[in-house]
Coordinates of C-alpha atoms in Angstrom, one line a residue:
Chain H
M312 CA -47.7 47.9 30.7
A313 CA -48.3 51.0 28.5
D314 CA -46.3 49.8 25.7
D315 CA -46.4 47.5 22.8
G316 CA -44.7 44.4 24.1
Q317 CA -41.6 45.5 22.8
G318 CA -40.7 46.8 25.8
A319 CA -40.2 43.7 27.9
H320 CA -36.5 44.5 28.2
G321 CA -36.6 47.5 27.1
A322 CA -35.7 49.2 31.0
G323 CA -32.3 47.3 30.2
G324 CA -31.5 48.7 27.1
L325 CA -31.8 45.2 25.4
T326 CA -33.8 46.3 22.6
S327 CA -31.4 49.4 21.5
E328 CA -32.3 49.7 18.0
R329 CA -29.3 51.0 15.3
M330 CA -29.4 51.4 11.5
V331 CA -26.8 49.2 10.6
T332 CA -26.1 48.9 6.6
F333 CA -26.0 45.3 5.0
E334 CA -24.3 44.2 1.5
V335 CA -26.0 42.0 0.1
F336 CA -24.9 39.4 -2.6
R337 CA -27.5 39.0 -5.1
Y338 CA -28.1 36.9 -8.3
R339 CA -30.9 36.6 -9.9
P340 CA -30.1 34.3 -13.2
E341 CA -33.3 35.9 -15.3
E342 CA -32.3 39.5 -14.6
E343 CA -28.4 39.7 -14.5
S344 CA -25.6 37.8 -16.2
E345 CA -23.2 38.8 -13.0
P346 CA -23.8 38.8 -9.4
V347 CA -24.6 42.5 -8.2
Y348 CA -24.2 43.7 -4.6
Q349 CA -27.4 45.1 -2.8
T350 CA -27.2 47.7 -0.2
Y351 CA -30.4 47.4 2.6
E352 CA -29.9 49.8 5.8
L353 CA -32.3 48.1 8.9
P354 CA -32.6 48.8 12.2
V355 CA -31.2 46.2 14.3
R356 CA -32.1 45.0 17.4
S357 CA -29.1 44.2 20.0
E358 CA -30.0 40.4 20.4
W359 CA -30.2 39.9 17.1
V360 CA -28.3 37.4 14.7
V361 CA -27.3 37.8 11.3
L362 CA -30.4 35.8 10.1
D363 CA -32.6 37.7 11.9
A364 CA -31.7 40.8 9.8
L365 CA -31.7 38.6 6.7
N366 CA -35.2 38.1 7.4
H367 CA -36.3 41.3 8.4
I368 CA -35.0 42.5 5.2
K369 CA -37.2 39.5 3.3
D370 CA -40.2 40.2 5.2
H371 CA -40.5 44.3 5.4
I372 CA -38.1 45.8 2.9
D373 CA -37.7 43.6 -0.3
G374 CA -39.3 40.1 -0.6
T375 CA -37.5 38.8 -3.6
L376 CA -34.1 38.7 -1.5
S377 CA -33.4 34.5 -1.2
F378 CA -31.9 32.7 1.1
R379 CA -31.9 29.0 3.4
W380 CA -32.8 29.1 6.5
S381 CA -34.6 26.9 9.1
C382 CA -34.0 26.1 12.3
R383 CA -32.3 29.4 13.7
M384 CA -30.8 27.5 16.2
G385 CA -27.2 26.1 15.1
V386 CA -28.9 22.7 14.4
C387 CA -30.3 21.9 10.9
G388 CA -27.1 24.0 9.3
S389 CA -29.2 25.6 6.3
C390 CA -28.2 29.1 6.8
G391 CA -24.4 28.9 6.5
M392 CA -23.2 32.1 4.2
M393 CA -19.9 34.1 4.2
V394 CA -20.3 37.2 6.5
N395 CA -17.6 39.4 5.9
G396 CA -15.4 37.2 4.2
N397 CA -16.1 34.2 6.6
P398 CA -17.8 31.2 6.2
T399 CA -20.4 31.7 9.3
L400 CA -24.0 30.2 10.2
T401 CA -25.8 32.7 9.9
C402 CA -27.9 32.1 13.4
A403 CA -25.6 31.7 15.4
T404 CA -23.5 35.7 14.9
F405 CA -24.6 37.9 16.8
V406 CA -24.7 41.5 14.5
E407 CA -23.8 43.2 17.2
A408 CA -20.2 41.7 17.3
L409 CA -19.6 42.9 14.0
L410 CA -20.8 46.7 14.1
P411 CA -20.5 49.6 12.7
G412 CA -20.5 47.5 9.4
P413 CA -21.5 47.7 6.7
I414 CA -22.0 44.0 7.0
K415 CA -21.1 41.9 3.9
V416 CA -23.3 39.0 3.3
E417 CA -22.1 36.8 0.2
P418 CA -23.3 32.7 -0.5
L419 CA -20.5 30.2 0.7
E420 CA -17.6 30.1 -1.0
N421 CA -16.4 27.6 -3.8
F422 CA -20.4 26.6 -4.4
P423 CA -22.3 27.4 -7.6
V424 CA -24.9 30.2 -6.7
V425 CA -28.2 29.2 -7.8
R426 CA -30.0 32.5 -6.8
D427 CA -28.7 34.8 -4.1
L428 CA -27.3 33.3 -1.0
I429 CA -28.5 30.1 -2.3
I430 CA -26.0 27.6 -3.1
E431 CA -25.9 24.3 -5.2
M432 CA -24.9 21.5 -3.0
T433 CA -26.0 18.3 -5.4
D434 CA -22.2 17.4 -5.8
F435 CA -21.7 17.4 -1.7
M436 CA -25.0 15.2 -1.0
E437 CA -23.7 12.7 -3.6
K438 CA -20.3 12.7 -2.3
L439 CA -21.8 11.8 1.1
E440 CA -23.8 9.0 0.0
S441 CA -20.9 7.5 -2.2
V442 CA -18.7 7.0 1.2
K443 CA -21.4 4.9 2.9
P444 CA -22.5 6.7 6.3
W445 CA -24.0 3.3 7.7
I446 CA -23.0 0.9 9.8
I447 CA -21.7 -1.8 7.5
R448 CA -21.4 -5.4 8.6
A449 CA -19.4 -8.3 6.8
E450 CA -22.4 -10.3 8.2
E451 CA -25.7 -8.8 9.8
R452 CA -26.4 -10.8 13.3
A453 CA -29.5 -12.4 13.4
L454 CA -32.5 -9.6 15.5
E455 CA -32.8 -12.3 18.0
D456 CA -29.0 -11.8 18.8
G457 CA -29.6 -8.9 20.5
E458 CA -27.7 -5.2 19.5
Y459 CA -24.4 -4.4 18.8
L460 CA -23.1 -3.6 22.2
Q461 CA -20.7 -0.4 22.5
T462 CA -18.4 1.0 25.4
P463 CA -18.7 4.7 26.3
A464 CA -14.9 4.4 25.3
Q465 CA -15.6 3.1 21.9
L466 CA -18.3 5.8 21.7
A467 CA -15.9 8.3 22.6
D468 CA -13.6 7.2 20.0
Y469 CA -16.0 8.7 16.9
K470 CA -18.4 10.5 18.6
Q471 CA -17.0 14.3 18.0
F472 CA -17.1 13.2 13.8
S473 CA -20.7 12.1 14.4
M474 CA -21.2 15.9 15.7
C475 CA -21.3 17.5 11.8
I476 CA -24.6 19.2 10.3
N477 CA -23.4 19.5 6.7
C478 CA -23.5 23.3 6.9
L479 CA -20.7 23.1 4.4
L480 CA -18.7 26.3 6.4
C481 CA -15.5 23.7 5.9
Y482 CA -16.1 23.1 2.4
S483 CA -16.2 27.5 1.8
A484 CA -13.1 27.6 4.3
C485 CA -10.9 24.6 2.4
P486 CA -8.8 26.4 -0.8
V487 CA -8.0 23.0 -2.1
F488 CA -12.0 21.9 -2.5
G489 CA -12.0 25.8 -4.0
L490 CA -9.3 24.3 -6.8
E491 CA -10.1 21.0 -6.9
P492 CA -13.9 20.2 -6.7
G493 CA -13.3 16.5 -7.5
F494 CA -12.0 16.1 -3.8
A495 CA -14.4 14.8 -1.4
G496 CA -13.8 17.4 1.4
P497 CA -14.1 17.8 5.5
A498 CA -17.4 17.0 6.0
V499 CA -17.7 13.5 3.8
I500 CA -13.7 12.4 5.0
A501 CA -14.9 13.4 8.6
L502 CA -18.3 11.4 8.2
A503 CA -16.8 8.6 6.7
Q504 CA -14.2 8.5 9.7
R505 CA -16.9 8.4 11.7
Y506 CA -18.0 5.0 10.6
N507 CA -15.0 3.9 9.9
M508 CA -13.8 4.7 14.0
D509 CA -17.2 3.0 15.3
S510 CA -16.5 -0.4 16.9
R511 CA -19.7 -2.1 15.1
D512 CA -18.5 -1.1 11.7
Q513 CA -16.6 -3.2 9.0
G514 CA -16.8 -1.0 6.2
A515 CA -13.5 0.9 6.4
G516 CA -12.3 -0.9 3.3
E517 CA -14.9 -0.2 1.3
R518 CA -14.7 3.5 2.0
D519 CA -11.4 3.1 1.7
A520 CA -11.7 2.8 -2.3
L521 CA -12.7 6.3 -2.5
L522 CA -10.9 7.7 0.3
N523 CA -7.7 6.4 0.4
T524 CA -6.8 8.1 -3.0
D525 CA -5.7 10.6 -4.9
E526 CA -9.0 12.6 -4.4
G527 CA -9.9 11.8 -1.3
I528 CA -7.7 12.2 2.3
W529 CA -4.6 12.6 -0.1
Q530 CA -5.7 15.9 -1.5
C531 CA -5.5 17.4 1.7
T532 CA -2.6 20.1 2.5
L533 CA -3.7 20.5 6.1
V534 CA -5.1 24.3 5.4
G535 CA -6.7 23.3 9.0
E536 CA -9.4 26.3 7.8
C537 CA -12.3 23.4 8.1
S538 CA -11.7 22.9 11.6
E539 CA -11.4 26.6 12.8
V540 CA -14.7 27.6 10.8
C541 CA -16.9 24.3 12.0
P542 CA -19.5 25.1 14.4
K543 CA -19.8 21.9 16.0
D544 CA -16.0 21.0 16.5
V545 CA -15.9 18.4 14.6
D546 CA -12.5 18.9 13.7
P547 CA -12.5 17.5 10.1
A548 CA -8.7 18.3 9.9
A549 CA -7.5 15.9 12.2
A550 CA -10.4 13.2 10.9
I551 CA -8.6 13.8 7.5
Q552 CA -5.3 13.2 9.1
R553 CA -5.5 10.8 11.5
Y554 CA -7.1 8.6 8.0
K555 CA -3.4 9.3 6.6
L556 CA -1.5 8.2 9.6
S557 CA -4.3 4.8 9.9
S558 CA -3.5 4.8 5.9
T559 CA 0.1 5.0 5.6
V560 CA 0.6 2.3 8.9
Q561 CA -1.5 0.3 7.0
W562 CA 0.0 1.0 3.3
Y563 CA 3.9 -0.1 5.4
R564 CA 1.9 -3.0 6.6
N565 CA 0.8 -4.7 3.6
F566 CA 4.5 -3.4 1.7
M567 CA 5.9 -5.7 4.6
M568 CA 3.5 -8.5 4.1
P569 CA 2.2 -8.4 1.3
W570 CA 0.4 -11.9 1.9
R571 CA -1.9 -10.9 4.1
A572 CA -2.7 -7.4 1.7
K573 CA -6.1 -7.2 1.3
G574 CA -8.1 -5.9 -1.8
Chain K
M251 CA -8.4 -1.0 -4.5
K252 CA -6.4 1.8 -6.3
K253 CA -2.8 1.8 -5.5
T254 CA -1.6 5.0 -4.4
L255 CA 1.9 5.9 -3.3
E256 CA 1.2 9.0 -1.4
P257 CA 1.0 7.1 2.1
F258 CA 4.6 6.7 1.3
W259 CA 5.8 10.1 0.6
W260 CA 3.7 11.4 3.1
S261 CA 5.6 9.1 6.0
L262 CA 8.8 10.3 4.5
F263 CA 7.5 14.0 4.5
G264 CA 6.1 13.8 8.4
A265 CA 9.4 11.9 8.9
G266 CA 11.4 14.8 7.9
G267 CA 8.9 17.6 9.0
T268 CA 9.2 16.2 12.3
L269 CA 13.0 15.8 12.5
A270 CA 13.8 19.2 10.6
A271 CA 11.3 20.7 13.5
L272 CA 13.6 19.0 16.3
F273 CA 16.3 19.8 15.1
I274 CA 17.2 22.2 12.1
P275 CA 16.6 25.9 13.9
I276 CA 19.3 25.0 16.8
T277 CA 21.7 23.7 13.9
L278 CA 21.4 26.3 11.9
F279 CA 21.2 29.1 14.1
V280 CA 25.1 27.2 15.8
N281 CA 26.0 27.3 12.7
G282 CA 25.1 29.7 10.4
I283 CA 24.7 32.4 13.0
A284 CA 26.1 32.1 16.4
I285 CA 29.8 30.4 15.6
P286 CA 29.9 33.1 12.1
L287 CA 29.4 36.3 14.3
G288 CA 32.0 34.5 16.8
W289 CA 29.3 34.2 19.6
L290 CA 30.3 30.7 20.1
G291 CA 33.7 29.5 20.0
A292 CA 34.1 27.4 16.7
P293 CA 34.9 23.7 17.7
G294 CA 38.5 22.6 16.3
Y295 CA 38.2 20.4 12.9
E296 CA 39.3 17.7 14.2
S297 CA 37.1 17.2 17.4
V298 CA 34.2 17.8 14.7
L299 CA 35.6 15.4 12.3
Q300 CA 35.8 13.0 15.3
L301 CA 32.2 13.5 16.8
A302 CA 30.7 13.5 13.0
G303 CA 32.3 10.8 12.0
H304 CA 30.5 8.3 14.8
P305 CA 28.6 5.7 12.9
L306 CA 25.9 6.9 15.5
A307 CA 26.4 10.5 14.3
R308 CA 26.5 9.6 10.6
G309 CA 23.4 7.5 10.7
Y310 CA 21.5 11.2 12.1
L311 CA 23.0 13.4 9.8
F312 CA 21.8 10.9 6.8
L313 CA 18.0 11.2 8.3
L314 CA 18.1 14.4 8.9
I315 CA 19.8 15.6 5.5
S316 CA 17.7 12.9 3.4
L317 CA 14.1 13.4 5.0
S318 CA 14.3 17.0 4.9
F319 CA 15.0 16.8 1.7
Y320 CA 12.1 14.9 1.2
H321 CA 10.0 16.5 3.8
W322 CA 10.6 19.7 0.9
A323 CA 9.8 17.6 -2.0
H324 CA 6.7 16.5 -1.0
R325 CA 5.4 19.9 0.5
F326 CA 6.9 21.7 -2.4
R327 CA 4.9 19.8 -5.2
F328 CA 1.7 20.3 -3.4
T329 CA 2.4 23.8 -2.9
L330 CA 2.8 24.5 -6.8
Y331 CA -0.1 22.3 -7.3
D332 CA -2.5 24.6 -5.2
G333 CA -0.6 27.8 -4.9
L334 CA 0.0 28.0 -8.7
Q335 CA -2.8 25.6 -10.2
L336 CA -0.2 23.6 -11.8
K337 CA -2.4 20.5 -11.8
H338 CA -1.7 19.8 -15.4
L339 CA 1.9 19.0 -14.8
N340 CA 1.4 17.2 -11.2
F341 CA 3.5 14.4 -12.7
L342 CA 6.9 16.5 -14.2
I343 CA 6.6 18.8 -11.1
A344 CA 6.4 14.9 -8.4
V345 CA 9.5 13.8 -10.7
I346 CA 11.7 17.0 -10.1
C347 CA 10.9 17.0 -6.5
Y348 CA 11.6 13.3 -5.2
G349 CA 14.0 13.0 -7.8
S350 CA 15.7 16.1 -6.8
A351 CA 15.6 14.9 -3.2
T352 CA 16.5 11.3 -4.5
V353 CA 19.7 13.2 -5.6
G354 CA 20.3 14.8 -2.6
T355 CA 20.2 12.0 -0.5
I356 CA 22.9 9.5 -2.5
A357 CA 25.1 12.7 -2.3
A358 CA 24.1 12.7 1.5
G359 CA 24.8 9.3 1.3
Y360 CA 28.2 9.3 -0.5
T361 CA 29.3 12.3 1.6
L362 CA 28.9 10.8 4.7
I363 CA 30.3 7.1 3.9
N364 CA 33.7 9.2 2.9
L365 CA 33.9 11.2 5.9
Chain X
M292 CA -13.2 10.5 -5.8
R293 CA -15.6 10.5 -8.9
V294 CA -19.3 11.1 -7.9
N295 CA -19.7 12.9 -11.5
P296 CA -22.5 15.6 -10.7
Q297 CA -24.7 15.8 -13.4
H298 CA -26.7 18.9 -13.1
T299 CA -25.4 21.7 -15.3
P300 CA -27.5 20.5 -18.1
Y301 CA -30.7 21.3 -15.8
H302 CA -29.4 24.7 -14.6
P303 CA -27.3 26.3 -17.4
R304 CA -27.5 29.8 -15.5
W305 CA -25.7 29.1 -12.1
H306 CA -22.8 32.0 -11.0
R307 CA -19.8 29.7 -10.9
P308 CA -16.9 31.8 -9.9
S309 CA -13.0 30.5 -10.3
M310 CA -10.6 31.0 -7.8
P311 CA -7.7 33.4 -9.3
I312 CA -4.4 31.8 -10.0
F313 CA -2.8 34.3 -6.7
W314 CA -6.1 33.3 -4.7
W315 CA -3.6 33.0 -1.5
V316 CA -2.6 36.7 -1.4
R317 CA -6.6 37.4 -0.6
R318 CA -6.7 36.6 3.0
W319 CA -4.3 36.6 5.3
I320 CA -4.8 33.2 7.1
H321 CA -4.4 31.5 2.8
A322 CA -1.0 33.7 2.7
R323 CA -0.4 32.0 6.1
F324 CA -0.8 28.9 4.7
I325 CA 1.9 29.4 1.5
L326 CA 3.7 30.7 3.8
R327 CA 4.0 27.9 6.1
E328 CA 4.1 25.7 2.9
L329 CA 7.1 27.8 1.9
T330 CA 9.0 27.1 5.1
S331 CA 9.8 23.3 3.7
I332 CA 12.3 25.6 0.7
F333 CA 14.4 26.9 3.7
V334 CA 14.1 23.5 5.8
A335 CA 15.8 22.0 2.4
G336 CA 18.1 24.5 1.8
Y337 CA 19.3 24.7 5.0
A338 CA 19.9 20.3 4.7
L339 CA 21.8 21.7 1.2
V340 CA 23.8 24.0 2.7
Y341 CA 24.7 21.6 6.0
L342 CA 25.7 18.8 3.6
L343 CA 28.0 20.8 2.0
Q344 CA 29.5 21.5 4.9
L345 CA 30.1 18.1 6.0
R346 CA 31.5 17.8 2.1
A347 CA 34.1 20.5 3.1
L348 CA 34.8 18.7 6.5
G349 CA 35.3 15.4 4.6
M350 CA 37.8 17.2 2.3
G351 CA 40.4 18.4 4.8
P352 CA 41.2 21.0 7.6
E353 CA 41.6 24.1 4.6
A354 CA 38.6 23.4 2.8
Y355 CA 36.8 23.2 6.1
A356 CA 38.4 26.9 7.3
R357 CA 37.2 27.7 3.5
F358 CA 33.9 27.2 4.0
L359 CA 33.6 28.6 7.7
E360 CA 35.4 31.9 6.1
M361 CA 32.0 31.6 3.6
L362 CA 29.6 31.5 6.4
R363 CA 31.6 34.8 8.1
S364 CA 30.5 36.6 4.6
P365 CA 27.9 39.2 5.9
L366 CA 25.4 38.1 2.9
A367 CA 25.7 34.0 4.1
I368 CA 24.7 35.7 7.9
M369 CA 21.7 37.6 6.6
L370 CA 20.4 34.3 4.5
H371 CA 20.5 32.1 7.8
A372 CA 18.7 35.2 9.6
V373 CA 15.8 34.8 7.5
A374 CA 16.0 30.9 6.9
L375 CA 15.9 30.9 10.6
G376 CA 13.0 32.8 10.7
F377 CA 11.3 30.2 8.4
V378 CA 12.5 27.5 10.1
M379 CA 11.7 28.0 13.4
Y380 CA 7.7 28.7 11.8
H381 CA 8.0 25.7 10.7
S382 CA 8.6 23.9 13.9
I383 CA 5.9 26.2 16.1
T384 CA 3.3 25.4 13.2
W385 CA 4.6 21.8 12.9
F386 CA 4.2 21.1 16.7
N387 CA 0.9 22.9 16.7
L388 CA -0.9 20.8 14.3
A389 CA 0.8 17.6 15.5
P390 CA -2.4 16.6 17.9
R391 CA -4.3 16.7 14.7
A392 CA -2.8 13.5 13.3
L393 CA -2.2 11.9 16.9
A394 CA -4.9 10.9 18.9
L395 CA -3.6 9.0 22.0
R396 CA -4.6 7.4 24.8
V397 CA -3.3 7.2 28.5
G398 CA -5.3 5.1 31.0
G399 CA -8.3 5.0 28.7
K400 CA -8.4 9.0 28.4
R401 CA -7.6 11.2 25.4
V402 CA -4.6 13.0 25.9
P403 CA -5.8 16.7 25.4
D404 CA -4.4 18.6 22.3
R405 CA -2.1 21.0 24.2
V406 CA -0.8 18.2 25.9
I407 CA 0.3 16.8 22.5
A408 CA 1.6 20.2 21.2
G409 CA 3.1 21.2 24.9
L410 CA 5.4 17.9 25.0
N411 CA 6.5 18.5 21.4
F412 CA 7.8 22.3 22.1
V413 CA 9.2 20.6 25.6
A414 CA 11.4 17.7 23.5
W415 CA 12.5 20.8 21.2
I416 CA 13.8 23.1 23.6
G417 CA 15.2 19.8 25.2
I418 CA 17.2 18.9 22.2
S419 CA 18.3 22.4 21.4
A420 CA 19.6 22.7 24.8
G421 CA 21.4 19.4 24.1
L422 CA 22.8 20.2 20.9
L423 CA 24.1 23.5 22.0
W424 CA 25.7 22.0 25.2
M425 CA 27.2 19.5 23.0
T426 CA 28.9 22.5 20.5
L427 CA 30.1 24.2 23.8
K428 CA 31.3 21.4 25.4
G429 CA 33.5 20.1 22.4

């Protein structure tokens, strides 16, 4: 073949390039006290996702641009950003779908910005850990007694909620979290539900102490956007609503039969 | 465990929202638009009184009206909380919202018993 | 939920944007949410009108006739028309969100969300038709 390998798909026009403008949020705390937008114009190939364009900028135009990414295949959850104002996994969003541009890229909303497109997520990690996202047993079974068995139907109860990749798009989509940073938030509650609804788990009561509270599930007003933006169809809004429903049933049960109430 | 009253308010909100969603649009359309505009003939006074006076109808009307009030109270409380960022007035807003709904409920009970 | 993140001392130069008071006018999805929440005003507002109508009913034929006369004023009809739009928006959003809270199982299989929402809409239409029929008959 005469060309340099880039033309492998050339005949079908798949590698066609066009110039696209990107307006990228820049925040360099050592240089500026307020963020600015920097404009980059670059040749974009038709099969590129937004993350490819950012990598092109970093490799060929401006090496100082900072952002997180890792797997570039929608699994690691590192490359979430606001693209044209919407919380988006940049590795899963084709540039072509956003043409003609300009395309605005900003860090995820509702989080402090460390630098450029990088947000601070310690708060989230601490919340995540605080709800004990692991199987809790009142009494651990001895090793020789074998594993905890589970039927496919029992697995189906929580499987959806176990698909979360912690990309934080749901936190950016949630105005309640934006207003109330203490709110546990969609992903944390969905993960708690993932264990609460697991037939092998007995730790719902411990998680309740954190989540069946004003800053847990009861802060949620079901805006519903968390489920809309979730790239894994976890549906955190459903996790929270069902948590509210079961907590309410439990509340009435405790109210009617206080002698059976726990904790 | 920290005691929270939210499940109780939420259950009233949910029950009221469901009743209102199912029954209010048609009730509003018939009483507030179709009859006043003459699209439907207004039923006579005696027959309305008889229908509304039935114990089942009274129970239904009481639940519909009272729970609609509580539905509003809960939702509007959070609308003020989020929409206008009045978090610092949370307690006052809660008292006013649920308090008005309770006053409305007493008024509904009084009216329906004396029907 | 209090986990008390201790990060600020180490990173004093984070950019921390705050949400403006009227955050919900910036985006349609948020405006739509506030609109949905405001339907509650019309739900309670109509419940109040309905209660006043029942009160007039209890006060006798003259009071009831006066109340019906009031409902015939152009202003009342206009307000009712606006309120009808809002309460219908309440119904539609309410039924569409019902599957979020309800995870029903029939014969070991999850009932699809669309079916749960659909049943709500069927119930809505059925109840509306039933009440309309009762009015026509009465």
